CSV table of C-alpha atoms in Angstrom, one decimal:
chain,number,residue,atom,x,y,z
A,9,UNK,CA,-37.7,15.3,14.6
A,10,UNK,CA,-35.9,12.8,16.8
A,11,UNK,CA,-32.4,11.8,17.8
A,12,UNK,CA,-31.3,8.4,18.9
A,13,UNK,CA,-27.8,7.4,20.1
A,14,UNK,CA,-26.8,3.9,19.0
A,15,UNK,CA,-23.7,2.0,20.0
A,16,UNK,CA,-21.7,0.2,17.3
A,17,UNK,CA,-18.1,-1.0,17.0
A,18,UNK,CA,-16.1,-0.5,13.9
A,19,UNK,CA,-14.6,-3.5,12.0
A,20,UNK,CA,-11.5,-2.9,14.1
A,21,UNK,CA,-12.9,-1.9,17.6
A,22,UNK,CA,-11.3,1.1,19.3
A,23,UNK,CA,-12.8,1.9,22.7
A,24,UNK,CA,-11.1,5.3,22.7
A,25,UNK,CA,-12.6,6.3,19.3
A,26,UNK,CA,-15.2,9.1,19.2
A,27,UNK,CA,-18.7,8.0,18.1
A,28,UNK,CA,-19.3,8.6,14.4
A,29,UNK,CA,-22.1,11.1,14.0
A,30,UNK,CA,-24.5,10.0,11.3
A,31,UNK,CA,-27.6,11.9,10.0
A,32,UNK,CA,-30.2,9.6,8.4
A,33,UNK,CA,-32.6,11.4,6.1
A,34,UNK,CA,-35.4,8.8,5.5
A,35,UNK,CA,-39.2,9.3,5.5
A,36,UNK,CA,-40.0,5.6,5.8
A,37,UNK,CA,-40.1,4.9,9.6
A,38,UNK,CA,-39.8,1.1,9.0
A,39,UNK,CA,-36.6,1.5,6.9
A,40,UNK,CA,-35.2,4.0,9.5
A,41,UNK,CA,-35.9,1.5,12.3
A,42,UNK,CA,-34.2,-1.3,10.3
A,43,UNK,CA,-31.0,0.7,9.9
A,44,UNK,CA,-31.2,1.7,13.6
A,45,UNK,CA,-31.4,-2.0,14.6
A,46,UNK,CA,-28.6,-3.1,12.3
A,47,UNK,CA,-26.3,-0.6,13.9
A,48,UNK,CA,-27.5,-1.4,17.4
A,49,UNK,CA,-26.8,-5.1,16.9
A,50,UNK,CA,-23.3,-4.5,15.8
A,51,UNK,CA,-21.5,-3.2,18.9
A,52,UNK,CA,-21.9,-0.3,21.4
A,53,UNK,CA,-20.5,3.2,21.5
A,54,UNK,CA,-19.3,3.6,17.9
A,55,UNK,CA,-22.1,5.4,16.1
A,56,UNK,CA,-24.6,8.1,17.1
A,57,UNK,CA,-27.6,8.2,14.7
A,58,UNK,CA,-29.9,11.2,14.2
A,59,UNK,CA,-33.1,10.6,12.1
A,60,UNK,CA,-34.9,13.2,10.0
A,61,UNK,CA,-37.9,12.5,7.7
A,62,UNK,CA,-37.5,15.5,5.3
A,63,UNK,CA,-34.6,16.9,3.4
A,64,UNK,CA,-35.2,20.4,4.7
A,65,UNK,CA,-35.3,19.1,8.2
A,66,UNK,CA,-32.0,17.4,7.6
A,67,UNK,CA,-30.4,20.5,6.2
A,68,UNK,CA,-31.6,22.5,9.2
A,69,UNK,CA,-30.1,19.8,11.5
A,70,UNK,CA,-26.8,19.9,9.6
A,71,UNK,CA,-26.7,23.7,10.2
A,72,UNK,CA,-27.1,23.1,14.0
A,73,UNK,CA,-24.7,20.3,14.5
A,74,UNK,CA,-21.6,18.8,12.9
A,75,UNK,CA,-22.0,15.3,11.4
A,76,UNK,CA,-19.5,12.9,10.0
A,77,UNK,CA,-21.8,11.4,7.4
A,78,UNK,CA,-25.3,11.5,5.9
A,79,UNK,CA,-27.3,8.5,4.9
A,80,UNK,CA,-29.7,9.9,2.2
A,81,UNK,CA,-32.9,8.4,0.9
A,82,UNK,CA,-33.6,9.5,-2.7
A,83,UNK,CA,-37.4,9.4,-2.4
A,84,UNK,CA,-38.4,12.0,0.1
A,85,UNK,CA,-41.7,14.0,0.4
A,86,UNK,CA,-39.9,17.3,-0.2
A,87,UNK,CA,-37.2,16.2,-2.7
A,88,UNK,CA,-36.9,13.5,-5.3
A,89,UNK,CA,-33.9,11.7,-6.9
A,90,UNK,CA,-30.5,13.2,-7.4
A,91,UNK,CA,-31.7,16.7,-6.7
A,92,UNK,CA,-31.3,15.8,-3.0
A,93,UNK,CA,-27.7,14.9,-3.5
A,94,UNK,CA,-27.0,18.1,-5.4
A,95,UNK,CA,-28.6,20.3,-2.7
A,96,UNK,CA,-26.6,18.6,0.1
A,97,UNK,CA,-23.3,18.9,-1.8
A,98,UNK,CA,-24.0,22.5,-2.6
A,99,UNK,CA,-24.6,23.4,1.0
A,100,UNK,CA,-22.1,21.0,2.6
A,101,UNK,CA,-19.4,20.2,0.1
A,102,UNK,CA,-17.1,18.4,2.5
A,103,UNK,CA,-19.7,16.1,4.1
A,104,UNK,CA,-19.6,12.4,2.9
A,105,UNK,CA,-23.0,11.1,1.6
A,106,UNK,CA,-24.1,7.5,1.2
A,107,UNK,CA,-27.2,7.3,-1.0
A,108,UNK,CA,-30.0,4.8,-0.2
A,109,UNK,CA,-32.5,3.6,-2.8
A,110,UNK,CA,-35.0,0.9,-3.5
A,111,UNK,CA,-33.8,0.2,-7.0
A,112,UNK,CA,-30.6,-1.5,-8.2
A,113,UNK,CA,-29.9,1.0,-10.9
A,114,UNK,CA,-26.2,1.2,-12.0
A,115,UNK,CA,-26.7,4.3,-14.0
A,116,UNK,CA,-28.3,6.1,-11.1
A,117,UNK,CA,-25.5,4.9,-8.8
A,118,UNK,CA,-22.8,6.3,-11.1
A,119,UNK,CA,-24.6,9.6,-11.5
A,120,UNK,CA,-25.0,9.9,-7.8
A,121,UNK,CA,-21.2,9.4,-7.3
A,122,UNK,CA,-20.5,11.9,-10.1
A,123,UNK,CA,-22.7,14.5,-8.3
A,124,UNK,CA,-20.7,14.1,-5.0
A,125,UNK,CA,-22.0,11.0,-3.2
A,126,UNK,CA,-19.4,8.7,-1.8
A,127,UNK,CA,-21.4,5.5,-2.0
A,128,UNK,CA,-24.7,4.0,-3.2
A,129,UNK,CA,-26.6,1.2,-1.3
A,130,UNK,CA,-29.7,-0.7,-2.3
A,131,UNK,CA,-31.9,-1.0,0.8
A,132,UNK,CA,-32.9,-4.6,0.4
A,133,UNK,CA,-29.2,-5.7,0.2
A,134,UNK,CA,-28.1,-3.8,3.4
A,135,UNK,CA,-26.7,-5.9,6.2
A,136,UNK,CA,-24.2,-5.2,9.0
A,137,UNK,CA,-21.0,-5.7,7.0
A,138,UNK,CA,-22.3,-3.7,4.0
A,139,UNK,CA,-23.6,-0.8,6.0
A,140,UNK,CA,-20.7,-0.4,8.4
A,141,UNK,CA,-18.1,-0.9,5.7
A,142,UNK,CA,-19.9,1.7,3.4
A,143,UNK,CA,-20.0,4.2,6.2
A,144,UNK,CA,-16.3,3.8,7.0
A,145,UNK,CA,-15.2,3.8,3.4
A,146,UNK,CA,-17.3,6.9,2.6
A,147,UNK,CA,-15.7,8.9,5.4
A,148,UNK,CA,-12.2,7.9,4.4
A,149,UNK,CA,-12.8,8.6,0.7
A,150,UNK,CA,-14.1,12.1,1.6
A,151,UNK,CA,-11.1,12.7,3.8
A,152,UNK,CA,-8.7,11.7,1.0
A,153,UNK,CA,-10.6,13.9,-1.5
A,154,UNK,CA,-10.5,16.9,0.9
A,155,UNK,CA,-6.7,16.4,1.5
A,156,UNK,CA,-6.1,16.2,-2.2
A,157,UNK,CA,-8.2,19.3,-2.9
A,158,UNK,CA,-6.4,21.3,-0.1
A,159,UNK,CA,-3.0,20.1,-1.3
A,160,UNK,CA,-3.7,21.3,-4.8
A,161,UNK,CA,-5.1,24.6,-3.6
A,162,UNK,CA,-2.0,25.2,-1.4
A,163,UNK,CA,0.3,24.2,-4.3
A,164,UNK,CA,-1.4,26.7,-6.6
A,165,UNK,CA,-1.3,29.4,-3.9
A,166,UNK,CA,2.5,28.8,-3.4
A,167,UNK,CA,3.0,28.9,-7.2
A,168,UNK,CA,1.2,32.3,-7.4
A,169,UNK,CA,3.1,33.7,-4.4
A,170,UNK,CA,6.5,32.5,-5.4
A,171,UNK,CA,6.0,33.5,-9.0
A,172,UNK,CA,5.2,37.0,-7.8
A,173,UNK,CA,8.4,37.1,-5.8
A,174,UNK,CA,10.6,35.7,-8.6
A,175,UNK,CA,9.2,38.3,-11.0
A,176,UNK,CA,10.9,41.0,-8.9
A,177,UNK,CA,14.3,39.7,-9.8
A,178,UNK,CA,16.6,41.1,-12.5
A,179,UNK,CA,15.7,40.5,-16.2
A,180,UNK,CA,12.1,40.3,-15.1
A,181,UNK,CA,10.5,39.9,-18.5
A,182,UNK,CA,12.7,37.0,-19.6
A,183,UNK,CA,12.5,35.4,-16.2
A,184,UNK,CA,8.7,35.5,-16.2
A,185,UNK,CA,8.5,34.0,-19.7
A,186,UNK,CA,10.8,31.1,-18.7
A,187,UNK,CA,9.0,30.5,-15.4
A,188,UNK,CA,5.6,30.3,-17.0
A,189,UNK,CA,7.0,28.0,-19.7
A,190,UNK,CA,8.6,25.7,-17.2
A,191,UNK,CA,5.4,25.5,-15.0
A,192,UNK,CA,3.2,24.8,-18.0
A,193,UNK,CA,5.5,22.0,-19.2
A,194,UNK,CA,6.7,20.4,-16.0
A,195,UNK,CA,3.5,20.6,-14.0
A,196,UNK,CA,1.5,19.1,-16.9
A,197,UNK,CA,2.5,15.5,-16.3
A,198,UNK,CA,1.8,15.3,-12.5
A,199,UNK,CA,-1.3,17.4,-12.8
A,200,UNK,CA,-2.6,15.1,-15.6
A,201,UNK,CA,-2.0,12.2,-13.2
A,202,UNK,CA,-3.9,14.0,-10.4
A,203,UNK,CA,-6.8,14.8,-12.7
A,204,UNK,CA,-7.0,11.3,-14.2
A,205,UNK,CA,-6.8,9.5,-10.9
A,206,UNK,CA,-9.3,11.8,-9.3
A,207,UNK,CA,-11.8,11.4,-12.2
A,208,UNK,CA,-11.5,7.6,-11.9
A,209,UNK,CA,-12.1,7.7,-8.1
A,210,UNK,CA,-15.0,10.0,-8.5
A,211,UNK,CA,-16.8,8.5,-11.5
A,212,UNK,CA,-16.0,4.8,-11.2
A,213,UNK,CA,-15.5,4.3,-7.5
A,214,UNK,CA,-18.3,1.7,-7.3
A,215,UNK,CA,-16.6,-0.4,-10.0
A,216,UNK,CA,-13.0,-0.2,-8.8
A,217,UNK,CA,-11.5,-2.9,-6.6
A,218,UNK,CA,-9.9,-1.9,-3.3
A,219,UNK,CA,-6.4,-2.7,-4.7
A,220,UNK,CA,-7.1,-0.5,-7.7
A,221,UNK,CA,-8.1,2.4,-5.4
A,222,UNK,CA,-4.9,2.0,-3.3
A,223,UNK,CA,-2.9,2.1,-6.5
A,224,UNK,CA,-4.7,5.3,-7.6
A,225,UNK,CA,-4.1,6.9,-4.3
A,226,UNK,CA,-0.4,6.0,-4.5
A,227,UNK,CA,-0.3,7.6,-8.0
A,228,UNK,CA,-1.8,10.7,-6.5
A,229,UNK,CA,0.7,10.8,-3.7
A,230,UNK,CA,3.6,10.4,-6.2
A,231,UNK,CA,2.4,13.2,-8.4
A,232,UNK,CA,1.9,15.5,-5.5
A,233,UNK,CA,5.5,14.8,-4.3
A,234,UNK,CA,6.8,15.6,-7.8
A,235,UNK,CA,5.0,19.0,-7.7
A,236,UNK,CA,6.2,19.7,-4.2
A,237,UNK,CA,9.8,18.9,-5.3
A,238,UNK,CA,9.4,21.3,-8.2
A,239,UNK,CA,8.1,24.0,-5.9
A,240,UNK,CA,11.0,23.4,-3.5
A,241,UNK,CA,13.5,24.1,-6.3
A,242,UNK,CA,11.7,27.3,-7.3
A,243,UNK,CA,11.6,28.4,-3.6
A,244,UNK,CA,15.4,27.7,-3.4
A,245,UNK,CA,16.1,29.7,-6.5
A,246,UNK,CA,14.0,32.5,-5.1
A,247,UNK,CA,16.1,32.5,-1.9
A,248,UNK,CA,19.3,32.8,-4.0
A,249,UNK,CA,18.0,35.7,-6.0
A,250,UNK,CA,16.9,37.5,-2.8
A,251,UNK,CA,20.3,37.0,-1.3
A,252,UNK,CA,18.8,35.3,1.8
A,253,UNK,CA,21.0,32.2,1.6
A,254,UNK,CA,22.8,31.4,4.8
A,255,UNK,CA,25.5,28.8,5.6
A,256,UNK,CA,24.8,27.1,8.9
A,257,UNK,CA,27.7,24.9,9.9
A,258,UNK,CA,27.4,21.8,12.1
A,259,UNK,CA,29.7,18.8,12.8
A,260,UNK,CA,29.2,16.2,10.1
A,261,UNK,CA,30.7,12.8,9.3
A,262,UNK,CA,31.3,13.7,5.7
A,263,UNK,CA,32.1,10.2,4.4
A,264,UNK,CA,29.0,8.7,6.1
A,265,UNK,CA,26.9,11.5,4.7
A,266,UNK,CA,28.1,10.8,1.2
A,267,UNK,CA,27.6,7.1,1.5
A,268,UNK,CA,24.0,7.6,2.7
A,269,UNK,CA,23.3,10.0,-0.2
A,270,UNK,CA,24.7,7.5,-2.7
A,271,UNK,CA,22.5,4.8,-1.2
A,272,UNK,CA,19.4,6.9,-1.6
A,273,UNK,CA,20.1,7.8,-5.2
A,274,UNK,CA,21.2,4.3,-6.1
A,275,UNK,CA,17.5,3.3,-5.8
A,276,UNK,CA,16.6,5.4,-8.9
A,277,UNK,CA,19.8,4.6,-10.7
A,278,UNK,CA,19.0,0.8,-10.4
A,279,UNK,CA,16.0,1.4,-12.6
A,280,UNK,CA,18.3,2.1,-15.4
A,281,UNK,CA,21.1,-0.3,-14.4
A,282,UNK,CA,23.4,2.6,-13.5
A,283,UNK,CA,26.0,2.0,-10.8
A,284,UNK,CA,27.2,4.8,-8.6
A,285,UNK,CA,30.8,4.1,-7.4
A,286,UNK,CA,31.9,6.1,-4.4
A,287,UNK,CA,35.5,6.4,-3.3
A,288,UNK,CA,37.1,8.4,-0.4
A,289,UNK,CA,40.6,9.0,-1.6
A,290,UNK,CA,42.3,9.5,1.8
A,291,UNK,CA,41.5,10.1,5.4
A,292,UNK,CA,38.5,12.3,5.8
A,293,UNK,CA,38.9,14.7,8.8
A,294,UNK,CA,36.1,15.6,11.2
A,295,UNK,CA,34.9,19.0,9.8
A,296,UNK,CA,31.9,21.2,9.9
A,297,UNK,CA,29.4,21.6,7.0
A,298,UNK,CA,26.0,23.0,6.1
A,299,UNK,CA,24.2,19.7,5.6
A,300,UNK,CA,21.3,21.2,3.7
A,301,UNK,CA,23.6,23.1,1.2
A,302,UNK,CA,25.8,20.0,0.8
A,303,UNK,CA,22.7,17.8,0.0
A,304,UNK,CA,21.6,20.3,-2.6
A,305,UNK,CA,25.0,20.4,-4.2
A,306,UNK,CA,25.8,16.7,-4.3
A,307,UNK,CA,22.2,15.5,-4.8
A,308,UNK,CA,21.7,17.7,-7.8
A,309,UNK,CA,25.0,16.8,-9.4
A,310,UNK,CA,24.6,13.0,-8.9
A,311,UNK,CA,21.0,13.2,-10.1
A,312,UNK,CA,22.1,14.9,-13.3
A,313,UNK,CA,24.9,12.4,-13.8
A,314,UNK,CA,22.3,9.5,-13.5
A,315,UNK,CA,19.8,11.3,-15.7
A,316,UNK,CA,22.1,12.0,-18.6
A,317,UNK,CA,23.9,8.7,-18.6
A,318,UNK,CA,22.9,5.7,-20.8
A,319,UNK,CA,21.5,2.5,-19.3
A,320,UNK,CA,24.2,0.3,-17.8
A,321,UNK,CA,26.7,3.2,-17.4
A,322,UNK,CA,28.7,4.0,-14.3
A,323,UNK,CA,28.8,7.3,-12.3
A,324,UNK,CA,32.0,7.9,-10.4
A,325,UNK,CA,31.9,10.0,-7.2
A,326,UNK,CA,35.3,10.8,-5.5
A,327,UNK,CA,35.9,12.5,-2.2
A,328,UNK,CA,39.4,14.0,-2.2
A,329,UNK,CA,40.7,15.6,1.0
A,330,UNK,CA,43.3,18.3,0.7
A,331,UNK,CA,45.1,20.4,3.4
A,332,UNK,CA,42.7,23.3,3.4
A,333,UNK,CA,39.9,22.2,1.1
A,334,UNK,CA,37.7,19.2,0.2
A,335,UNK,CA,37.2,18.2,-3.4
A,336,UNK,CA,34.1,16.5,-4.6
A,337,UNK,CA,34.4,15.1,-8.1
A,338,UNK,CA,31.5,13.5,-10.0
A,339,UNK,CA,32.1,12.0,-13.4
A,340,UNK,CA,29.7,10.4,-15.8
A,341,UNK,CA,29.9,8.9,-19.4
A,342,UNK,CA,26.7,10.5,-20.6
A,343,UNK,CA,25.6,12.8,-23.4
A,344,UNK,CA,28.0,15.7,-22.5
A,345,UNK,CA,27.4,19.4,-22.8
A,346,UNK,CA,27.9,21.4,-26.0
A,347,UNK,CA,30.5,24.2,-25.8
A,348,UNK,CA,27.9,26.8,-26.7
A,349,UNK,CA,25.8,26.0,-23.7
A,350,UNK,CA,28.4,26.0,-21.0
A,351,UNK,CA,28.5,29.8,-20.5
A,352,UNK,CA,24.8,30.0,-19.5
A,353,UNK,CA,24.5,26.6,-17.9
A,354,UNK,CA,24.4,27.9,-14.3
A,355,UNK,CA,21.6,30.4,-15.1
A,356,UNK,CA,18.1,29.5,-13.9
A,357,UNK,CA,15.9,27.7,-16.6
A,358,UNK,CA,18.8,27.2,-19.0
A,359,UNK,CA,19.3,23.6,-20.3
A,360,UNK,CA,21.8,22.2,-22.8
A,361,UNK,CA,20.6,22.1,-26.4
A,362,UNK,CA,21.2,18.3,-26.7
A,363,UNK,CA,19.0,17.1,-23.8
A,364,UNK,CA,16.1,16.2,-26.2
A,365,UNK,CA,13.2,14.7,-24.3
A,366,UNK,CA,15.0,14.1,-21.0
A,367,UNK,CA,12.9,15.9,-18.4
A,368,UNK,CA,14.2,18.7,-16.3
A,369,UNK,CA,13.6,22.3,-15.1
A,370,UNK,CA,16.9,23.9,-15.7
A,371,UNK,CA,17.1,24.9,-12.0
A,372,UNK,CA,19.5,22.2,-10.7
A,373,UNK,CA,22.8,23.7,-11.6
A,374,UNK,CA,21.7,27.2,-10.7
A,375,UNK,CA,20.9,25.9,-7.2
A,376,UNK,CA,24.2,24.1,-7.1
A,377,UNK,CA,26.2,27.2,-7.9
A,378,UNK,CA,24.4,29.3,-5.3
A,379,UNK,CA,25.0,26.6,-2.6
A,380,UNK,CA,28.6,26.4,-3.5
A,381,UNK,CA,29.0,30.1,-3.3
A,382,UNK,CA,27.2,30.2,0.0
A,383,UNK,CA,29.8,27.7,1.2
A,384,UNK,CA,32.6,30.0,-0.1
A,385,UNK,CA,33.7,27.4,-2.6
A,386,UNK,CA,34.1,27.0,-6.4
A,387,UNK,CA,32.7,24.7,-9.1
A,388,UNK,CA,34.4,23.6,-12.4
A,389,UNK,CA,32.8,21.7,-15.2
A,390,UNK,CA,34.6,19.8,-18.0
A,391,UNK,CA,32.5,18.1,-20.7
A,392,UNK,CA,32.7,16.6,-24.1
A,393,UNK,CA,29.6,15.7,-26.2
A,394,UNK,CA,28.9,11.9,-26.3
A,395,UNK,CA,31.9,11.3,-24.0
A,396,UNK,CA,30.8,12.6,-20.6
A,397,UNK,CA,31.0,15.3,-18.0
A,398,UNK,CA,33.2,15.8,-14.9
A,399,UNK,CA,32.1,18.3,-12.3
A,400,UNK,CA,34.6,19.3,-9.6
A,401,UNK,CA,33.4,21.2,-6.5
A,402,UNK,CA,36.0,22.6,-4.1
A,403,UNK,CA,34.9,23.7,-0.7
A,404,UNK,CA,37.0,25.1,2.2
A,405,UNK,CA,37.5,22.9,5.3
A,406,UNK,CA,36.4,24.1,8.7
A,407,UNK,CA,37.9,21.8,11.3
A,408,UNK,CA,35.9,21.1,14.5
A,409,UNK,CA,39.0,20.9,16.7
A,410,UNK,CA,41.3,23.8,16.3
A,411,UNK,CA,44.3,21.5,17.0
A,412,UNK,CA,43.6,19.7,13.7
A,413,UNK,CA,44.2,22.8,11.6
């Protein structure tokens, strides 16, 4: 067994970067020396290479020291072919592996990646750029895979924990049924995206362009954000049921806050050519608000107005100051709400009977109502099917300067 430190710079040199610890498991001394020389000739102080000639010796070394990557020959005296990959993955599932072989066998390369390797190199084609780039990409791909796995595990853990908490609420049997139904329906789309993208990255990584890989990682990030947003809504409903909602008031430029919120939501509205029109009907005094509660109230109501409007429609958002209260009025020309649904509309998981295939969880208005009540306000809803809906929220004013009261 021998250990050799070799200095190499990355494609983008960083003198403060720690050396990348690499374990080379290769029985051919000539091949091992070639790889050593390739790295040595690149640039100093970037890689530290350890060489072992047997798979078992390599496994023993991995148990003694932490490595960033393994370069693995598939023809070893004590192990042959993909069995070596399987054994390493079984014992060190988070360690990136780059397979080395003498044959340019695409089927073998694909199978190696399927079994957990991050890359596949044919020895006679190895040069400085190929080797260094493969090492860097393999490490980054493994990091991304680990982050995705950890994120999914955390999401599922939170789902289990919060589901258990929500089950303690009143009408437990009905609530449980609705929650399971919602999760199975609304998590299906982002989870399908996660599974599809992960399968492509795992099984076809060697055939995907770098642009395609970036696109797939963006898809994974978007799906994860959707699941996190859904979890946030469930967590918020859990707080309202547990009576742990608090109103934390701070000074806030209300008109600017509303303008910024409209600007954020207009991005999604533009996709369907919907225009949000905001008007402050009077002088808006300097007052104190709970910014988080206000964002939940107005964000959910405006998002609903956009969601249930037809393409090219307009959403009207009016801010109306009164002597002791502030009125927030949001009006759309969308599908409207049937009369039979209005009584239960603010209950968790309840959705109007005419929403069809429009996606939603049925949590938004329940969150809005709880936030309004935490702010000691009131909410009123007027709606007519195929004409539109007007939601009016009235919240008490708390002036910053007592002389303004």
